[in-house]
Coordinates of C-alpha atoms in Angstrom, one line a residue:
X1 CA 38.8 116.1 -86.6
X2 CA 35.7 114.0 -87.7
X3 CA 36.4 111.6 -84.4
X4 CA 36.4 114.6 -81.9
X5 CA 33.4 116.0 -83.3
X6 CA 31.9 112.7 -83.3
X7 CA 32.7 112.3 -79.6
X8 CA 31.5 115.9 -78.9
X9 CA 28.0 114.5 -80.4
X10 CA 27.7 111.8 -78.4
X11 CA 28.6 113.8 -75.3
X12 CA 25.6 116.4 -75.9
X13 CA 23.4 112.9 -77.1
X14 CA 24.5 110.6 -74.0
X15 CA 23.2 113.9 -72.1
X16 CA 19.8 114.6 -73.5
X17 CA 18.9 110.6 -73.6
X18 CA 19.8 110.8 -69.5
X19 CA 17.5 113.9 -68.7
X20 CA 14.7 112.8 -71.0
X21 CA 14.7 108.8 -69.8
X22 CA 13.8 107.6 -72.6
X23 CA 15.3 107.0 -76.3
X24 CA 12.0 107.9 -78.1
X25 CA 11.7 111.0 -76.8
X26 CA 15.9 111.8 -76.9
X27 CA 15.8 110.7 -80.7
X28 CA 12.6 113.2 -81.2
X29 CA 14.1 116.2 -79.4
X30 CA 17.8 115.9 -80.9
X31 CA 16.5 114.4 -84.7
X32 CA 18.1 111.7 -85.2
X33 CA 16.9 108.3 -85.4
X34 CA 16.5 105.7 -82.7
X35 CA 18.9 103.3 -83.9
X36 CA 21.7 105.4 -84.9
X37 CA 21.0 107.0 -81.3
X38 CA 21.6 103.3 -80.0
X39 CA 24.8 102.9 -81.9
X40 CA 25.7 106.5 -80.6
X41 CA 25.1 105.8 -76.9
X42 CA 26.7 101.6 -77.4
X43 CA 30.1 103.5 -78.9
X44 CA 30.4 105.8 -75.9
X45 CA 29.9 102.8 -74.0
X46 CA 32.5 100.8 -75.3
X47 CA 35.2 103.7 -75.5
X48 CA 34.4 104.1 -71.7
X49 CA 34.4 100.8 -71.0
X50 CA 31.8 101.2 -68.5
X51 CA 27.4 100.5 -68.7
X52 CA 26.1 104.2 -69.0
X53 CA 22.5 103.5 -69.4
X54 CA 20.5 100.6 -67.9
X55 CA 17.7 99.3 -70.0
X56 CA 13.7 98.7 -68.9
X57 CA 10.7 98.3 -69.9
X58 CA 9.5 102.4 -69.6
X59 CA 13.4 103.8 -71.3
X60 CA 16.4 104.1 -69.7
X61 CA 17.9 105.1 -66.4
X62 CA 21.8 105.8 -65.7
X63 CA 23.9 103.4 -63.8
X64 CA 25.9 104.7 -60.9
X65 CA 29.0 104.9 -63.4
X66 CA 26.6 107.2 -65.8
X67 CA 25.3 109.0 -63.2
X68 CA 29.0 109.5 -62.1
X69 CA 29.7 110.8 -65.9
X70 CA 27.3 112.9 -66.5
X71 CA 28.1 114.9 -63.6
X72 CA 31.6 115.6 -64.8
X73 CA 30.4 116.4 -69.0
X74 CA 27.8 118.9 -67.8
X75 CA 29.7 121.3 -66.4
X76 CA 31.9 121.0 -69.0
X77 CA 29.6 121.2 -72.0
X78 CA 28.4 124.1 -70.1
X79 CA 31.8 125.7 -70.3
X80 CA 32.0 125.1 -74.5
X81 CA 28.8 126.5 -75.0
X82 CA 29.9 129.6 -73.3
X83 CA 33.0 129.8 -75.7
X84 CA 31.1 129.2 -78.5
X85 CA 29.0 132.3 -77.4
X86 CA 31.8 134.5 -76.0
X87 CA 33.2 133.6 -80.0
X88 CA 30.2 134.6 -81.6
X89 CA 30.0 137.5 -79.4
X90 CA 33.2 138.8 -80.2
X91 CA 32.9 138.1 -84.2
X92 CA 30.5 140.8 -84.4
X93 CA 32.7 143.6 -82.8
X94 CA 35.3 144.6 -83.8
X95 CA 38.8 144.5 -81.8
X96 CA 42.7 143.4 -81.7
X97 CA 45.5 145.3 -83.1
X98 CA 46.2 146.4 -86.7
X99 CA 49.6 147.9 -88.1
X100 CA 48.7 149.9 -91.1
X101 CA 51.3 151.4 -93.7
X102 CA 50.3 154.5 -95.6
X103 CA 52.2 156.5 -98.1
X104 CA 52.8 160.2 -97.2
X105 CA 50.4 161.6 -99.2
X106 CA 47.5 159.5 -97.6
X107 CA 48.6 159.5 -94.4
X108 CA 48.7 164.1 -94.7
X109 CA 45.1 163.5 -96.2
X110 CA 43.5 161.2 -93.7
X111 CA 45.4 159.6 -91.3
X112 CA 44.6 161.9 -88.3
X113 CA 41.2 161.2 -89.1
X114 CA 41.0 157.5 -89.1
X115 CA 42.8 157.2 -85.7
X116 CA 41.1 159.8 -84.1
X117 CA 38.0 158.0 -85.7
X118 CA 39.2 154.8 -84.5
X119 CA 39.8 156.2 -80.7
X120 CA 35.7 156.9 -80.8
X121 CA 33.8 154.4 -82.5
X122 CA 36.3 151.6 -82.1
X123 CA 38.1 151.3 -78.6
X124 CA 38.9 147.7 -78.6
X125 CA 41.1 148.4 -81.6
X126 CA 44.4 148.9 -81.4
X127 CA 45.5 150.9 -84.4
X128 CA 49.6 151.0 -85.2
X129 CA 49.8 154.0 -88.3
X130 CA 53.0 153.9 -90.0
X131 CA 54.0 156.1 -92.8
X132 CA 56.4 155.6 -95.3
X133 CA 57.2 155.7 -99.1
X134 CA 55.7 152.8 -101.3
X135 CA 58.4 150.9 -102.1
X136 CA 58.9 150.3 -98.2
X137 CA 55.4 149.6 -97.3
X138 CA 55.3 146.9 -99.9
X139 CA 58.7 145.6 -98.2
X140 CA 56.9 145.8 -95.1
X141 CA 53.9 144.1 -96.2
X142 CA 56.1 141.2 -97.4
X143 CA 58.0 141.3 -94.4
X144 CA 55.0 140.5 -92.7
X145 CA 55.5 144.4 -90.6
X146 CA 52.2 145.7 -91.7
X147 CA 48.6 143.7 -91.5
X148 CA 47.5 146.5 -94.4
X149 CA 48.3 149.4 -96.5
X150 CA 47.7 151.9 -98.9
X151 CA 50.1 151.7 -102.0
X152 CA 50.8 152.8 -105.2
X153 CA 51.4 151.6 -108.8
X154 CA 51.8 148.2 -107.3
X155 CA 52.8 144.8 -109.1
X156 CA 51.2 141.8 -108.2
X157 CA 53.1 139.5 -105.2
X158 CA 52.2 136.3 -103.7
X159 CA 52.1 138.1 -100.1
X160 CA 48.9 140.4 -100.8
X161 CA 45.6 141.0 -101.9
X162 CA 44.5 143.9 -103.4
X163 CA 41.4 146.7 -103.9
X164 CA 41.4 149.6 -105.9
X165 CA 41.4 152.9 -104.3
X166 CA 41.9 156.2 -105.8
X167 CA 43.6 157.4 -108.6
X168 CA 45.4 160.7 -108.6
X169 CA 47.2 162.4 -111.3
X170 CA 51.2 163.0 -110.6
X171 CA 52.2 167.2 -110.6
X172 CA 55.1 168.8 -111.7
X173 CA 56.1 171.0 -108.4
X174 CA 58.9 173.4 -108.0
X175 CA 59.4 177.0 -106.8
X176 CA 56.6 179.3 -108.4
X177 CA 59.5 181.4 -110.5
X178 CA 61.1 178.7 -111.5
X179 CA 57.7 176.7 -112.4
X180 CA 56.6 180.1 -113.8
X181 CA 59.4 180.1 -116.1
X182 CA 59.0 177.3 -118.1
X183 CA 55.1 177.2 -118.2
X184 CA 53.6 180.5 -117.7
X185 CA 49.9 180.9 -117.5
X186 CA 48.8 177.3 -118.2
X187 CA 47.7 174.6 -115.6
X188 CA 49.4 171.8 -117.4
X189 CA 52.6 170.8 -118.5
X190 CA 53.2 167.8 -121.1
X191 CA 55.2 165.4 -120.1
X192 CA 58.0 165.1 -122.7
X193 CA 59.4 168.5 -121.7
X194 CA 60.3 167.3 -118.5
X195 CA 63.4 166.1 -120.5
X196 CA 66.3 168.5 -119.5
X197 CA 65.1 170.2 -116.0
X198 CA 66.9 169.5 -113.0
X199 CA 64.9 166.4 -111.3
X200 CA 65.2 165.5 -107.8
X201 CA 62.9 162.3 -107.6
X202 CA 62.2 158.9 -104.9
X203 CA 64.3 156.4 -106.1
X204 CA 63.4 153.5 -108.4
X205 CA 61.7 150.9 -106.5
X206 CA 59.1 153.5 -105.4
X207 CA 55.6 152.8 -107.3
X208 CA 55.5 157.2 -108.7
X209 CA 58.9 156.7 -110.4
X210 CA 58.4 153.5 -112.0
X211 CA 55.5 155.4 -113.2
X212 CA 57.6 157.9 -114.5
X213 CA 60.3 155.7 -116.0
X214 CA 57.5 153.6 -117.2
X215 CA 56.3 156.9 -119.7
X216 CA 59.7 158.3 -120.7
X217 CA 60.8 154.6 -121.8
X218 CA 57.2 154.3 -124.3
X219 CA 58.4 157.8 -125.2
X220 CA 61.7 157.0 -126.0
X221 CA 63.4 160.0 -123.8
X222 CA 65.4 159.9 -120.7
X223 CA 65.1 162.2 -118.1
X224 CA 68.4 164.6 -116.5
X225 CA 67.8 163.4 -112.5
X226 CA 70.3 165.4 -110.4
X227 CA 69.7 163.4 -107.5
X228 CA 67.4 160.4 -106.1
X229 CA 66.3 161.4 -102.4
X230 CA 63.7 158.7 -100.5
X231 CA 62.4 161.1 -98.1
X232 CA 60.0 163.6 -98.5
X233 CA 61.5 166.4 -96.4
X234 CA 64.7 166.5 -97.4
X235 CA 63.4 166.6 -101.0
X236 CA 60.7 169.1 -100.6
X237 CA 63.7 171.1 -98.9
X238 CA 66.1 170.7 -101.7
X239 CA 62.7 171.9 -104.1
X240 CA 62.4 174.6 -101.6
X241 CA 66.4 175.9 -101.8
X242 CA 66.3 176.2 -105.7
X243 CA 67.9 172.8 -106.3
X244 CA 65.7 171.8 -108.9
X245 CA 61.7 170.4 -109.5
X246 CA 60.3 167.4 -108.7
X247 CA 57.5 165.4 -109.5
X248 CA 54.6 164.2 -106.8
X249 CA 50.8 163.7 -106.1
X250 CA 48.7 166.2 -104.9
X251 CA 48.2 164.6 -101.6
X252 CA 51.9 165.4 -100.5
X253 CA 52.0 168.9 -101.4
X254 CA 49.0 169.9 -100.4
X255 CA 50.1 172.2 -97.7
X256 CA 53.0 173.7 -100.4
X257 CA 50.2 173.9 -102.7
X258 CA 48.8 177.3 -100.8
X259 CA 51.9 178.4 -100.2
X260 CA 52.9 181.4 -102.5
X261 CA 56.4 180.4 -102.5
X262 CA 55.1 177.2 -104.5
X263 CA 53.5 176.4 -107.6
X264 CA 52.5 173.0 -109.6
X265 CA 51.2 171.6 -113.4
X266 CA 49.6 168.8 -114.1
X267 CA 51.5 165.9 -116.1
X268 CA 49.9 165.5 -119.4
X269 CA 50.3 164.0 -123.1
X270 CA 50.7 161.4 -121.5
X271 CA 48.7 162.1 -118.3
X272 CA 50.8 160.4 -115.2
X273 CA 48.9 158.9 -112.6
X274 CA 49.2 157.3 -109.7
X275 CA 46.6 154.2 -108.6
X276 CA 46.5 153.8 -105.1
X277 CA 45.5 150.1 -103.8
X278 CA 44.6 149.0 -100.2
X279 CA 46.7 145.8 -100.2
X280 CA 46.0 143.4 -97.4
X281 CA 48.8 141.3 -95.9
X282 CA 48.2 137.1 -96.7
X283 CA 50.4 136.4 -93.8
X284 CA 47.2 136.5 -91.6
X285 CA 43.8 136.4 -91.6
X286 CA 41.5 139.4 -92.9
X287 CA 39.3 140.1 -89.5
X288 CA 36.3 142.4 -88.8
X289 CA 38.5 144.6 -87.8
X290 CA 40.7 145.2 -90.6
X291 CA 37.5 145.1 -93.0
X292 CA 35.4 147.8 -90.4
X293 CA 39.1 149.6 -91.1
X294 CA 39.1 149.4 -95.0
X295 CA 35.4 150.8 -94.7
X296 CA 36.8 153.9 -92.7
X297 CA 39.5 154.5 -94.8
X298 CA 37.0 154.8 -98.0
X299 CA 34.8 156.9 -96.5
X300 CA 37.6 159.2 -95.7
X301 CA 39.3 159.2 -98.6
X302 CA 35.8 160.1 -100.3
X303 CA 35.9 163.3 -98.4
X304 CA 39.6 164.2 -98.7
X305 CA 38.6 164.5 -102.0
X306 CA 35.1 166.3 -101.9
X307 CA 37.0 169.0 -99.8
X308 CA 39.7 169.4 -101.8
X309 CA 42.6 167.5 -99.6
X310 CA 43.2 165.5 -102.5
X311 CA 42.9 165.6 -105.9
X312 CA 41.7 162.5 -107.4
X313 CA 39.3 159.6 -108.8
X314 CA 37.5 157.3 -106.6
X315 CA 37.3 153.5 -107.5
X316 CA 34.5 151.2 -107.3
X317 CA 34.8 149.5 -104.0
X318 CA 33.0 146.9 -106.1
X319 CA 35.5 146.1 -108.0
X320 CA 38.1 144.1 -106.4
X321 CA 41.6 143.5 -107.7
X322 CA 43.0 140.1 -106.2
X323 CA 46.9 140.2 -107.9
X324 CA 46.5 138.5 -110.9
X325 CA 47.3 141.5 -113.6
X326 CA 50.0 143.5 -113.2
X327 CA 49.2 146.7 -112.3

């Protein structure tokens, strides 16, 4: 690498001594020193094997062989100056295509408004949403799928990077009687109690349940699950028929959550929580437009939860989180 852009140099050099005639005045305008310019110009020479430069008394003049050369380097020097510009140029806007995972409950929240965001302000972006539960996305993101994501309860991996996001606290959620019937006229349910209901929950390798086993394991209880479903619908369904409760953020049953039909407590003593991450794939490079992307989605996911589309805790953009506890 040090050779070609050695070479390069003496290209750009060999060219500027030509125009100007004379060494002085070459070594002035580029700032380097006469002699190392000599050295310079003599290597060129003998890699060429060809008299570039003939010597007199008032500089230098090219021979018909470096007349005949620098004809052929302008044009091309010319052509890598361009690049370099075109390169520079494209660094400050941002394009190319992104595939971005996102968890239900973000994607409901904000992901309408980040593409419709990115079809605006950002055209030379090519913005691939997928949505999924977070124990896939993190598959995905290993998998190399996914550039970025949002995910949840995460544990570190040598795949990814990772920011803090949001933190949101995990809900009870059922039919109204049958959440009614076991904690009337209260907000809040503690989370012990959960201990004999009829759970229907996302399967283990999904960041809310580890959660969830997480608490009842420091509490020494173990839940009654009638049944591990790892899609939302069908579970939401099975909530809906009378099958049992589940347990979820606010984010996913935010349109349930105005329903009648529907009703929700918080998780406390112990409060469960969720902590969101924006995790950012290793397998390539982070580019402008994957950080003008994690920008957007911050600024989205402030207002999701100024208007109420999620319930939550911002964190510090500030304050990044690179892998290296486990979360």
């Amino acid at each position: 690498m040090e050779s070609a852009l050695l070479e390069l140099r003496q290209l750009r050099h060999f060219l500027i001594v030509t125009e100007s005639g004379a060494l002085s005045k070459a070594s002035s305008i580029i700032g380097v020193a006469q002699p190392a310019l000599s050295r310079q110009i003599r290597q060129l020479e003998e890699e060429l094997g060809v008299q570039l430069l003939y010597r007199h008394g008032r500089g230098v003049r090219a021979t018909e062989e470096g007349a005949q050369f620098y004809a052929a380097i302008v044009p091309v020097l010319r052509e890598l100056d361009q690049v370099k510009s075109d390169l520079v140029a494209a660094a400050k806007v941002p394009a190319g295509d992104i595939v971005f995972g996102m968890p239900p409950s973000m994607s409901a929240a904000i992901g309408a408004e980040i593409v419709s965001d990115f079809f605006v302000h950002y055209p030379q972006i090519k913005l691939h949403l997928v949505d999924g539960l977070s124990g896939f996305i993190n598959e995905w993101l290993a998998s190399g799928r996914v550039d970025m994501a949002i995910i949840n309860n995460a544990r570190k991996a040598p795949y990814m990077r990772m920011d803090p996001l949001l933190e949101v606290d995990l809900l009870l959620f059922g039919r109204r009687r049958d959440i009614d019937a076991i904690a009337p006229d209260t907000e809040t349910f503690p989370t012990p109690a959960l201990v004999g209901l009829p759970l229907l929950l996302v399967g283990r390798n999904h960041g809310l349940r580890r959660e969830l086993d997480g608490a009842m394991q420091r509490l020494g209880l173990e839940l009654d699950i009638k049944a591990e479903v790892d899609a939302l619908a069908p579970l939401k369904k099975l909530v809906r028929d009378g099958h049992g409760l589940t347990v979820l953020p606010h984010g996913v049953i935010n349109f349930e959550a105005s329903n009648p039909e529907f009703s929700f407590r918080k998780l406390v003593e112990p409060n469960l929580t969720q902590r969101f991450m924006l995790a950012f794939s290793l397998q390539r490079p982070t580019t402008l437009a994957m950080r003008e992307l994690a920008r957007r989605v911050r600024v989205e996911l402030r207002k999701a939860v100024e208007d109420g589309r999620m319930m939550g805790r911002l964190s510090k953009a500030s304050i990044p989180y690179d892998g290296c506890g486990d979360l």
